[in-house]
mmCIF file of C-alpha atoms and ligand atoms in Angstrom:
data_model
loop_
_atom_site.group_PDB
_atom_site.id
_atom_site.type_symbol
_atom_site.label_atom_id
_atom_site.label_comp_id
_atom_site.label_asym_id
_atom_site.label_seq_id
_atom_site.Cartn_x
_atom_site.Cartn_y
_atom_site.Cartn_z
ATOM 1 C CA MET A 1 134.672 120.382 141.775
ATOM 2 C CA ILE A 2 136.797 117.272 142.308
ATOM 3 C CA TYR A 3 136.329 115.049 139.258
ATOM 4 C CA LEU A 4 136.792 111.372 140.136
ATOM 5 C CA ASP A 5 134.863 109.867 137.230
ATOM 6 C CA ASN A 6 137.732 109.527 134.753
ATOM 7 C CA ALA A 7 136.756 105.959 133.860
ATOM 8 C CA ALA A 8 133.588 107.448 132.345
ATOM 9 C CA THR A 9 135.456 110.065 130.356
ATOM 10 C CA THR A 10 138.373 112.500 130.509
ATOM 11 C CA PRO A 11 138.800 116.100 129.353
ATOM 12 C CA VAL A 12 140.633 116.668 126.075
ATOM 13 C CA ARG A 13 144.298 117.455 126.692
ATOM 14 C CA ARG A 14 145.482 120.871 125.549
ATOM 15 C CA GLU A 15 148.208 119.358 123.331
ATOM 16 C CA VAL A 16 145.559 117.165 121.695
ATOM 17 C CA LEU A 17 143.259 120.113 121.088
ATOM 18 C CA GLU A 18 146.119 122.103 119.568
ATOM 19 C CA ALA A 19 147.060 119.193 117.302
ATOM 20 C CA ILE A 20 143.457 118.751 116.147
ATOM 21 C CA TRP A 21 142.657 122.397 115.472
ATOM 22 C CA PRO A 22 144.417 122.794 112.070
ATOM 23 C CA PHE A 23 142.590 119.772 110.655
ATOM 24 C CA LEU A 24 139.221 121.322 111.392
ATOM 25 C CA THR A 25 140.172 124.640 109.839
ATOM 26 C CA GLY A 26 142.915 125.209 107.216
ATOM 27 C CA ASP A 27 144.055 121.609 106.634
ATOM 28 C CA PHE A 28 140.563 120.223 106.217
ATOM 29 C CA GLY A 29 141.243 118.038 103.148
ATOM 30 C CA ASN A 30 139.740 114.637 102.456
ATOM 31 C CA PRO A 31 142.601 112.094 102.523
ATOM 32 C CA SER A 32 141.175 110.452 99.382
ATOM 33 C CA SER A 33 141.276 113.683 97.343
ATOM 34 C CA HIS A 34 143.950 113.999 94.647
ATOM 35 C CA HIS A 35 145.144 117.502 95.310
ATOM 36 C CA ALA A 36 147.576 119.131 97.691
ATOM 37 C CA LEU A 37 145.004 119.564 100.473
ATOM 38 C CA GLY A 38 143.974 115.907 100.214
ATOM 39 C CA ASP A 39 147.585 114.734 100.073
ATOM 40 C CA ALA A 40 148.421 116.707 103.223
ATOM 41 C CA ALA A 41 145.478 115.111 105.050
ATOM 42 C CA ALA A 42 146.547 111.641 103.850
ATOM 43 C CA ARG A 43 150.088 112.255 105.102
ATOM 44 C CA SER A 44 148.837 113.393 108.519
ATOM 45 C CA LEU A 45 146.548 110.380 108.767
ATOM 46 C CA ALA A 46 149.440 108.081 107.856
ATOM 47 C CA SER A 47 151.611 109.691 110.495
ATOM 48 C CA ALA A 48 148.865 109.293 113.151
ATOM 49 C CA ARG A 49 148.521 105.646 112.137
ATOM 50 C CA ALA A 50 152.278 105.117 112.409
ATOM 51 C CA GLN A 51 152.294 106.609 115.925
ATOM 52 C CA LEU A 52 149.490 104.333 117.029
ATOM 53 C CA ALA A 53 151.194 101.352 115.399
ATOM 54 C CA GLU A 54 154.202 102.112 117.575
ATOM 55 C CA TRP A 55 151.980 102.166 120.666
ATOM 56 C CA PHE A 56 150.397 98.816 119.720
ATOM 57 C CA GLY A 57 153.705 97.324 118.525
ATOM 58 C CA THR A 58 152.185 96.544 115.136
ATOM 59 C CA ARG A 59 152.622 97.676 111.566
ATOM 60 C CA PRO A 60 150.664 100.783 110.520
ATOM 61 C CA ALA A 61 148.515 98.698 108.148
ATOM 62 C CA GLU A 62 147.258 96.776 111.178
ATOM 63 C CA VAL A 63 145.677 99.851 112.804
ATOM 64 C CA THR A 64 142.089 100.791 111.953
ATOM 65 C CA PHE A 65 140.600 104.056 113.187
ATOM 66 C CA THR A 66 137.030 103.762 114.435
ATOM 67 C CA SER A 67 134.366 105.986 115.976
ATOM 68 C CA GLY A 68 135.313 104.845 119.491
ATOM 69 C CA GLY A 69 135.788 101.883 121.767
ATOM 70 C CA THR A 70 132.354 100.446 121.082
ATOM 71 C CA GLU A 71 132.936 100.366 117.333
ATOM 72 C CA ALA A 72 136.465 98.963 117.688
ATOM 73 C CA ILE A 73 135.101 96.142 119.858
ATOM 74 C CA ASN A 74 132.178 95.472 117.490
ATOM 75 C CA LEU A 75 134.579 95.355 114.543
ATOM 76 C CA ALA A 76 136.970 93.037 116.359
ATOM 77 C CA ILE A 77 134.349 90.603 117.593
ATOM 78 C CA LYS A 78 131.951 90.461 114.658
ATOM 79 C CA GLY A 79 134.694 91.032 112.088
ATOM 80 C CA ILE A 80 136.974 88.276 113.375
ATOM 81 C CA ALA A 81 134.172 85.821 114.178
ATOM 82 C CA LEU A 82 132.617 86.193 110.732
ATOM 83 C CA GLY A 83 135.943 86.433 108.919
ATOM 84 C CA GLN A 84 137.574 83.199 110.083
ATOM 85 C CA PRO A 85 136.484 79.796 108.834
ATOM 86 C CA ARG A 86 137.463 78.025 112.092
ATOM 87 C CA GLY A 87 134.025 77.623 113.656
ATOM 88 C CA ARG A 88 131.125 79.233 115.427
ATOM 89 C CA HIS A 89 132.105 79.195 119.069
ATOM 90 C CA ILE A 90 133.070 82.234 121.155
ATOM 91 C CA VAL A 91 134.311 82.466 124.727
ATOM 92 C CA THR A 92 134.053 85.556 126.911
ATOM 93 C CA THR A 93 133.719 86.555 130.577
ATOM 94 C CA PRO A 94 130.645 87.721 132.513
ATOM 95 C CA ILE A 95 132.302 91.052 133.418
ATOM 96 C CA GLU A 96 132.869 92.450 129.911
ATOM 97 C CA HIS A 97 131.577 95.813 128.756
ATOM 98 C CA GLU A 98 128.205 95.786 126.973
ATOM 99 C CA ALA A 99 129.985 96.464 123.660
ATOM 100 C CA THR A 100 131.496 92.981 123.939
ATOM 101 C CA LEU A 101 128.526 91.182 125.453
ATOM 102 C CA GLU A 102 126.021 92.647 122.982
ATOM 103 C CA SER A 103 128.272 92.028 119.950
ATOM 104 C CA ILE A 104 128.586 88.400 120.997
ATOM 105 C CA ASP A 105 124.869 88.153 121.643
ATOM 106 C CA PHE A 106 124.270 89.472 118.129
ATOM 107 C CA LEU A 107 126.457 86.676 116.737
ATOM 108 C CA ARG A 108 124.494 84.149 118.792
ATOM 109 C CA ARG A 109 121.060 85.462 117.755
ATOM 110 C CA VAL A 110 121.688 86.230 114.104
ATOM 111 C CA HIS A 111 124.521 83.903 113.103
ATOM 112 C CA GLY A 112 123.914 80.935 115.408
ATOM 113 C CA PHE A 113 127.203 81.159 117.315
ATOM 114 C CA ASP A 114 127.583 79.067 120.451
ATOM 115 C CA VAL A 115 128.761 81.201 123.389
ATOM 116 C CA SER A 116 130.619 80.047 126.519
ATOM 117 C CA THR A 117 131.209 82.275 129.526
ATOM 118 C CA VAL A 118 134.303 81.591 131.601
ATOM 119 C CA PRO A 119 133.770 82.210 135.330
ATOM 120 C CA VAL A 120 135.718 84.822 137.270
ATOM 121 C CA ASP A 121 136.733 84.591 140.928
ATOM 122 C CA ALA A 122 135.617 86.854 143.783
ATOM 123 C CA VAL A 123 137.994 89.629 142.683
ATOM 124 C CA GLY A 124 137.064 89.330 139.013
ATOM 125 C CA ARG A 125 140.037 87.365 137.649
ATOM 126 C CA VAL A 126 139.417 84.827 134.904
ATOM 127 C CA ASP A 127 139.673 81.185 135.980
ATOM 128 C CA LEU A 128 142.424 79.906 133.641
ATOM 129 C CA ASP A 129 141.666 76.216 134.245
ATOM 130 C CA ALA A 130 138.026 76.782 133.390
ATOM 131 C CA LEU A 131 139.101 78.698 130.270
ATOM 132 C CA ALA A 132 141.344 75.809 129.202
ATOM 133 C CA GLY A 133 138.323 73.526 129.474
ATOM 134 C CA LEU A 134 136.144 75.812 127.362
ATOM 135 C CA VAL A 135 138.344 76.552 124.331
ATOM 136 C CA ARG A 136 137.520 74.045 121.566
ATOM 137 C CA SER A 137 138.704 73.241 118.083
ATOM 138 C CA ASP A 138 135.860 75.365 116.692
ATOM 139 C CA THR A 139 136.485 78.373 118.980
ATOM 140 C CA THR A 140 136.918 81.296 116.591
ATOM 141 C CA LEU A 141 137.518 83.935 119.200
ATOM 142 C CA VAL A 142 138.095 84.577 122.898
ATOM 143 C CA SER A 143 137.385 88.129 124.080
ATOM 144 C CA VAL A 144 138.593 89.353 127.483
ATOM 145 C CA MET A 145 139.025 92.870 128.823
ATOM 146 C CA ALA A 146 142.485 93.930 130.038
ATOM 147 C CA ALA A 147 140.994 95.811 132.983
ATOM 148 C CA ASN A 148 137.455 96.100 134.250
ATOM 149 C CA ASN A 149 135.763 99.499 134.158
ATOM 150 C CA GLU A 150 133.751 99.002 137.372
ATOM 151 C CA ILE A 151 136.057 97.219 139.797
ATOM 152 C CA GLY A 152 139.417 97.934 138.154
ATOM 153 C CA THR A 153 140.621 94.327 138.155
ATOM 154 C CA VAL A 154 143.440 93.666 135.688
ATOM 155 C CA GLN A 155 143.514 90.291 133.923
ATOM 156 C CA ASP A 156 146.581 88.246 133.133
ATOM 157 C CA THR A 157 145.890 88.505 129.406
ATOM 158 C CA ALA A 158 149.407 87.264 128.570
ATOM 159 C CA ALA A 159 148.587 83.919 130.241
ATOM 160 C CA ILE A 160 145.127 83.925 128.672
ATOM 161 C CA GLY A 161 146.680 84.620 125.261
ATOM 162 C CA ALA A 162 149.196 81.778 125.653
ATOM 163 C CA LEU A 163 146.374 79.390 126.487
ATOM 164 C CA VAL A 164 144.169 80.606 123.625
ATOM 165 C CA HIS A 165 147.048 80.401 121.129
ATOM 166 C CA SER A 166 148.043 76.908 122.228
ATOM 167 C CA ALA A 167 144.510 75.879 121.316
ATOM 168 C CA GLY A 168 144.935 77.578 117.922
ATOM 169 C CA SER A 169 142.343 80.297 118.573
ATOM 170 C CA VAL A 170 142.418 84.103 118.559
ATOM 171 C CA LEU A 171 142.344 86.564 121.495
ATOM 172 C CA HIS A 172 140.753 90.010 121.362
ATOM 173 C CA VAL A 173 141.441 92.307 124.311
ATOM 174 C CA ASP A 174 139.262 95.297 125.221
ATOM 175 C CA ALA A 175 141.965 97.651 126.487
ATOM 176 C CA VAL A 176 139.702 100.710 126.708
ATOM 177 C CA GLN A 177 140.256 101.177 130.457
ATOM 178 C CA ALA A 178 143.789 99.824 130.561
ATOM 179 C CA ALA A 179 145.100 102.175 127.867
ATOM 180 C CA GLY A 180 147.330 104.840 129.330
ATOM 181 C CA TRP A 181 147.968 102.822 132.511
ATOM 182 C CA LEU A 182 149.323 99.495 131.270
ATOM 183 C CA ASP A 183 151.400 98.447 128.283
ATOM 184 C CA THR A 184 148.664 97.816 125.724
ATOM 185 C CA SER A 185 150.855 96.565 122.896
ATOM 186 C CA LEU A 186 149.615 93.348 121.310
ATOM 187 C CA ASP A 187 152.707 91.505 122.502
ATOM 188 C CA ALA A 188 152.448 92.651 126.123
ATOM 189 C CA LEU A 189 148.755 91.760 126.229
ATOM 190 C CA GLY A 190 149.294 88.439 124.441
ATOM 191 C CA ALA A 191 146.553 89.478 122.027
ATOM 192 C CA ASP A 192 145.854 89.205 118.308
ATOM 193 C CA ALA A 193 143.572 92.232 118.385
ATOM 194 C CA VAL A 194 143.261 95.152 120.823
ATOM 195 C CA SER A 195 140.608 97.884 121.077
ATOM 196 C CA ILE A 196 141.063 101.342 122.602
ATOM 197 C CA SER A 197 138.979 104.517 122.947
ATOM 198 C CA GLY A 198 140.161 108.134 122.688
ATOM 199 C CA HIS A 199 137.984 109.774 125.323
ATOM 200 C CA LYS A 200 139.432 107.712 128.171
ATOM 201 C CA LEU A 201 142.884 108.993 127.237
ATOM 202 C CA GLY A 202 142.528 112.752 126.797
ATOM 203 C CA ALA A 203 141.400 112.620 123.151
ATOM 204 C CA PRO A 204 137.852 113.569 122.101
ATOM 205 C CA LYS A 205 134.814 111.305 122.304
ATOM 206 C CA GLY A 206 133.961 109.486 119.100
ATOM 207 C CA VAL A 207 137.397 108.190 118.112
ATOM 208 C CA GLY A 208 139.050 104.870 118.856
ATOM 209 C CA ALA A 209 141.203 102.264 117.220
ATOM 210 C CA LEU A 210 141.454 98.569 116.620
ATOM 211 C CA ALA A 211 144.859 96.990 116.129
ATOM 212 C CA ALA A 212 144.643 93.524 114.613
ATOM 213 C CA HIS A 213 147.215 91.215 113.065
ATOM 214 C CA SER A 214 147.045 91.474 109.289
ATOM 215 C CA ARG A 215 146.800 87.680 109.011
ATOM 216 C CA LEU A 216 143.291 87.934 110.527
ATOM 217 C CA VAL A 217 140.518 88.263 107.990
ATOM 218 C CA ILE A 218 138.167 90.902 109.369
ATOM 219 C CA GLU A 219 134.704 91.102 107.887
ATOM 220 C CA PRO A 220 133.882 94.840 107.803
ATOM 221 C CA LEU A 221 130.831 96.262 109.558
ATOM 222 C CA LEU A 222 130.694 99.381 107.387
ATOM 223 C CA HIS A 223 130.661 98.966 103.621
ATOM 224 C CA GLY A 224 131.414 101.789 101.254
ATOM 225 C CA GLY A 225 134.432 103.488 99.735
ATOM 226 C CA GLY A 226 136.953 100.984 101.085
ATOM 227 C CA GLN A 227 138.866 103.351 103.387
ATOM 228 C CA GLU A 228 141.012 101.866 106.171
ATOM 229 C CA ARG A 229 142.115 99.098 103.785
ATOM 230 C CA GLY A 230 138.534 97.985 103.430
ATOM 231 C CA ARG A 231 138.202 97.263 107.155
ATOM 232 C CA ARG A 232 136.150 100.414 107.831
ATOM 233 C CA SER A 233 134.641 102.460 105.033
ATOM 234 C CA GLY A 234 133.793 106.137 105.448
ATOM 235 C CA THR A 235 135.796 109.333 105.065
ATOM 236 C CA GLU A 236 138.398 109.241 107.782
ATOM 237 C CA ASN A 237 138.115 111.605 110.753
ATOM 238 C CA VAL A 238 141.627 112.970 110.282
ATOM 239 C CA ALA A 239 141.428 115.484 113.132
ATOM 240 C CA ALA A 240 140.281 112.848 115.633
ATOM 241 C CA ALA A 241 142.866 110.317 114.420
ATOM 242 C CA VAL A 242 145.626 112.905 114.882
ATOM 243 C CA GLY A 243 144.243 113.719 118.341
ATOM 244 C CA LEU A 244 144.168 110.067 119.340
ATOM 245 C CA ALA A 245 147.756 109.594 118.206
ATOM 246 C CA VAL A 246 148.927 112.608 120.226
ATOM 247 C CA ALA A 247 147.014 111.417 123.312
ATOM 248 C CA ALA A 248 148.543 107.950 122.938
ATOM 249 C CA ARG A 249 152.046 109.358 122.522
ATOM 250 C CA LEU A 250 151.711 111.626 125.582
ATOM 251 C CA SER A 251 150.281 108.926 127.796
ATOM 252 C CA SER A 252 152.848 106.377 126.749
ATOM 253 C CA ALA A 253 155.738 108.799 127.368
ATOM 254 C CA GLY A 254 154.640 109.396 130.968
ATOM 255 C CA ARG A 255 153.058 106.019 131.676
ATOM 256 C CA ALA A 256 155.465 104.496 134.190
ATOM 257 C CA GLU A 257 155.677 107.648 136.304
ATOM 258 C CA ALA A 258 151.927 108.373 136.067
ATOM 259 C CA SER A 259 150.908 104.804 136.905
ATOM 260 C CA GLY A 260 153.102 104.742 140.013
ATOM 261 C CA ARG A 261 151.996 108.175 141.213
ATOM 262 C CA VAL A 262 148.276 107.581 140.635
ATOM 263 C CA ALA A 263 148.419 104.073 142.151
ATOM 264 C CA ALA A 264 149.827 105.664 145.339
ATOM 265 C CA LEU A 265 146.940 108.160 145.387
ATOM 266 C CA ARG A 266 144.471 105.332 144.804
ATOM 267 C CA ASP A 267 145.942 103.376 147.727
ATOM 268 C CA ASP A 268 145.742 106.468 149.904
ATOM 269 C CA LEU A 269 142.065 106.864 148.964
ATOM 270 C CA ILE A 270 141.376 103.197 149.758
ATOM 271 C CA ALA A 271 143.133 103.463 153.136
ATOM 272 C CA ARG A 272 141.336 106.684 154.068
ATOM 273 C CA ILE A 273 137.888 105.344 153.137
ATOM 274 C CA GLU A 274 138.480 102.050 154.905
ATOM 275 C CA GLU A 275 139.493 103.953 158.012
ATOM 276 C CA ALA A 276 136.648 106.477 157.933
ATOM 277 C CA VAL A 277 133.943 103.946 156.981
ATOM 278 C CA PRO A 278 134.906 100.652 158.635
ATOM 279 C CA PHE A 279 132.057 98.711 156.988
ATOM 280 C CA ALA A 280 133.048 99.849 153.457
ATOM 281 C CA ARG A 281 134.029 96.942 151.218
ATOM 282 C CA LEU A 282 136.551 97.367 148.434
ATOM 283 C CA THR A 283 135.536 95.508 145.273
ATOM 284 C CA GLY A 284 137.979 93.909 142.841
ATOM 285 C CA SER A 285 141.559 92.797 143.362
ATOM 286 C CA ARG A 286 143.943 94.609 145.703
ATOM 287 C CA GLU A 287 146.937 93.196 143.880
ATOM 288 C CA HIS A 288 145.860 93.257 140.229
ATOM 289 C CA ARG A 289 144.184 96.649 139.984
ATOM 290 C CA LEU A 290 144.287 99.603 137.624
ATOM 291 C CA PRO A 291 146.081 102.590 139.171
ATOM 292 C CA SER A 292 143.007 104.699 138.456
ATOM 293 C CA ILE A 293 140.084 102.796 140.016
ATOM 294 C CA ALA A 294 138.932 102.360 143.620
ATOM 295 C CA SER A 295 135.421 100.997 143.954
ATOM 296 C CA PHE A 296 133.503 100.320 147.160
ATOM 297 C CA LEU A 297 130.291 98.921 148.519
ATOM 298 C CA PHE A 298 128.730 100.871 151.368
ATOM 299 C CA PRO A 299 126.273 98.292 152.733
ATOM 300 C CA GLY A 300 123.145 99.780 154.265
ATOM 301 C CA THR A 301 123.197 102.846 151.970
ATOM 302 C CA SER A 302 122.286 103.302 148.334
ATOM 303 C CA GLY A 303 124.999 103.965 145.766
ATOM 304 C CA GLU A 304 122.879 106.705 144.190
ATOM 305 C CA GLY A 305 122.380 108.317 147.610
ATOM 306 C CA VAL A 306 126.108 108.324 148.312
ATOM 307 C CA LEU A 307 126.774 109.803 144.875
ATOM 308 C CA LEU A 308 124.333 112.630 145.533
ATOM 309 C CA GLY A 309 125.910 113.262 148.926
ATOM 310 C CA LEU A 310 129.348 113.319 147.305
ATOM 311 C CA GLU A 311 128.208 115.723 144.618
ATOM 312 C CA GLU A 312 126.692 118.066 147.229
ATOM 313 C CA ARG A 313 130.176 118.123 148.748
ATOM 314 C CA GLY A 314 131.831 118.872 145.406
ATOM 315 C CA VAL A 315 133.022 115.365 144.473
ATOM 316 C CA VAL A 316 131.917 113.765 141.218
ATOM 317 C CA SER A 317 132.076 109.973 141.039
ATOM 318 C CA SER A 318 129.931 107.165 139.699
ATOM 319 C CA SER A 319 127.885 104.196 140.796
ATOM 320 C CA GLY A 320 129.893 101.946 138.493
ATOM 321 C CA SER A 321 129.527 101.762 134.760
ATOM 322 C CA ALA A 322 128.455 105.008 133.091
ATOM 323 C CA CYS A 323 126.481 102.934 130.622
ATOM 324 C CA ALA A 324 124.390 101.381 133.379
ATOM 325 C CA ALA A 325 123.703 104.751 134.992
ATOM 326 C CA GLY A 326 120.000 105.321 135.393
ATOM 327 C CA SER A 327 119.278 101.628 135.418
ATOM 328 C CA ASP A 328 117.799 100.157 138.593
ATOM 329 C CA GLU A 329 119.254 96.737 137.919
ATOM 330 C CA PRO A 330 122.246 95.686 140.018
ATOM 331 C CA SER A 331 125.490 95.635 138.049
ATOM 332 C CA PRO A 332 126.083 92.278 136.297
ATOM 333 C CA VAL A 333 129.800 92.732 137.019
ATOM 334 C CA LEU A 334 129.210 92.880 140.773
ATOM 335 C CA LEU A 335 126.813 89.931 140.638
ATOM 336 C CA ALA A 336 129.397 87.919 138.668
ATOM 337 C CA VAL A 337 131.984 88.392 141.422
ATOM 338 C CA GLY A 338 129.493 87.023 143.949
ATOM 339 C CA ILE A 339 128.187 90.242 145.525
ATOM 340 C CA ASP A 340 124.560 89.994 146.576
ATOM 341 C CA PRO A 341 122.075 92.137 144.632
ATOM 342 C CA VAL A 342 121.214 94.379 147.610
ATOM 343 C CA ASP A 343 124.866 95.202 148.380
ATOM 344 C CA ALA A 344 125.521 95.660 144.652
ATOM 345 C CA GLN A 345 123.138 98.662 144.720
ATOM 346 C CA THR A 346 125.452 100.386 147.187
ATOM 347 C CA ALA A 347 128.494 100.585 144.879
ATOM 348 C CA VAL A 348 130.468 103.778 144.335
ATOM 349 C CA ARG A 349 133.429 103.987 141.973
ATOM 350 C CA PHE A 350 136.119 106.629 142.230
ATOM 351 C CA SER A 351 138.297 106.887 139.129
ATOM 352 C CA LEU A 352 141.421 109.013 139.219
ATOM 353 C CA SER A 353 143.519 110.684 136.527
ATOM 354 C CA THR A 354 147.008 112.112 136.272
ATOM 355 C CA ALA A 355 145.452 115.458 137.301
ATOM 356 C CA THR A 356 144.192 114.058 140.627
ATOM 357 C CA THR A 357 146.043 115.445 143.657
ATOM 358 C CA ALA A 358 146.636 114.282 147.229
ATOM 359 C CA ALA A 359 144.322 117.085 148.393
ATOM 360 C CA ASP A 360 141.568 115.775 146.068
ATOM 361 C CA VAL A 361 141.908 112.331 147.581
ATOM 362 C CA GLU A 362 141.784 113.643 151.141
ATOM 363 C CA ALA A 363 138.710 115.755 150.387
ATOM 364 C CA ALA A 364 136.985 112.876 148.565
ATOM 365 C CA ALA A 365 137.505 110.495 151.489
ATOM 366 C CA ILE A 366 136.102 113.057 153.954
ATOM 367 C CA ALA A 367 133.132 113.720 151.656
ATOM 368 C CA ALA A 368 132.468 109.990 151.215
ATOM 369 C CA ALA A 369 132.511 109.401 154.974
ATOM 370 C CA GLU A 370 130.117 112.314 155.539
ATOM 371 C CA ALA A 371 127.790 111.209 152.751
ATOM 372 C CA VAL A 372 127.680 107.642 154.049
ATOM 373 C CA ARG A 373 127.201 108.786 157.646
ATOM 374 C CA ALA A 374 124.304 111.055 156.659
ATOM 375 C CA LEU A 375 122.541 108.159 154.947
ATOM 376 C CA THR A 376 123.091 105.620 157.684
ATOM 377 C CA GLN A 377 121.982 108.082 160.412
ATOM 378 C CA LEU A 378 118.844 108.931 158.493
ATOM 379 C CA ARG A 379 117.629 105.368 158.513
HETATM 380 N N1 PLP B 1 135.060 98.978 127.023
HETATM 381 C C1 PLP B 1 135.225 99.433 128.275
HETATM 382 C C2 PLP B 1 135.953 98.599 129.282
HETATM 383 C C3 PLP B 1 134.723 100.687 128.626
HETATM 384 O O1 PLP B 1 134.881 101.140 129.881
HETATM 385 C C4 PLP B 1 134.046 101.463 127.641
HETATM 386 C C5 PLP B 1 133.460 102.788 127.975
HETATM 387 O O2 PLP B 1 133.065 103.039 129.082
HETATM 388 C C6 PLP B 1 133.910 100.955 126.343
HETATM 389 C C7 PLP B 1 134.432 99.704 126.081
HETATM 390 C C8 PLP B 1 133.222 101.720 125.243
HETATM 391 O O3 PLP B 1 134.025 102.755 124.723
HETATM 392 P P1 PLP B 1 133.383 104.019 123.997
HETATM 393 O O4 PLP B 1 132.756 104.863 125.063
HETATM 394 O O5 PLP B 1 134.519 104.719 123.321
HETATM 395 O O6 PLP B 1 132.396 103.523 123.004
#
């Protein structure tokens, strides 16, 4: 099987598994316990936090471990919006992950926040002039993803951050897809808060982290024993935190080389598919694109049909967002970049990893061309 659905999830790296194992067996202490086993767990948790702080370019106290990307994003958006006295206005984009859109909708429905959506262009980049016109004196938070999970477009969050800061507001960046490929430190992203998820990086599902400047007051979502400096109560998942830190360290050590190598494979895949299927349309930006994502429309087919054809030929990919899988609605991301609803149903996303090879790419392009041809001949 050729696995090209790494934007949905990745396998756990062996080094991560080996680092986690002791904390599920012998070193199973609760970091809050006052005995040697508890102290050892607390020390390991502190060391994992310090490693992640290095990755985010923050202080360890500014890193909060969560149950994944969704929780990190919920904590950032609701926690910052409810924690700051500045006002009740939030700005976001139409191409954010549901974790962002639904958290903001919750603030609108339950807390009366006013929400503005900044338009994106045909390749999914935020319109900076429009953003400048939307940020107000009562804007508590702007939330923008570093890279889109469906079309792979990378935002200029540094420019967005400069604009947001000049207006005195706060920027949260969803770096779940960008992590491992781009520099996701707060400084590089121009952000005050950044969310990541372990399972996109070779750590297990169900662990993530939020890094947020300590000057931000964050209203917690989970109340209880006051762990994570009160930002997230609940006994810490030491094993998962250690695993996330190892995954972050490994991906940051090899990032420049991996990004260049995988971007070349991605470009090879794009070129091969464009040659084999002349009517295929690449979505997203050619220039500002994650190394890992190549997403196409195959007009006149159905995305689900192409996926099935690919799977029959041993290639696993996706019709876009894993979260929207099974839904018959066209992707809101594709609609937001101006793709018509019928063409939007023909989307197929290939997402690569550092394990992807040139042979995988060649085989995937052949399989895609065959799958598309079979569908278009059948009609
Ligand atoms: N944000 C983006 C851009 C994503 O792609 C995803 C997952 O697909 C998430 C957030 C949610 O992360 P998690 O699956 O860890 O909850």
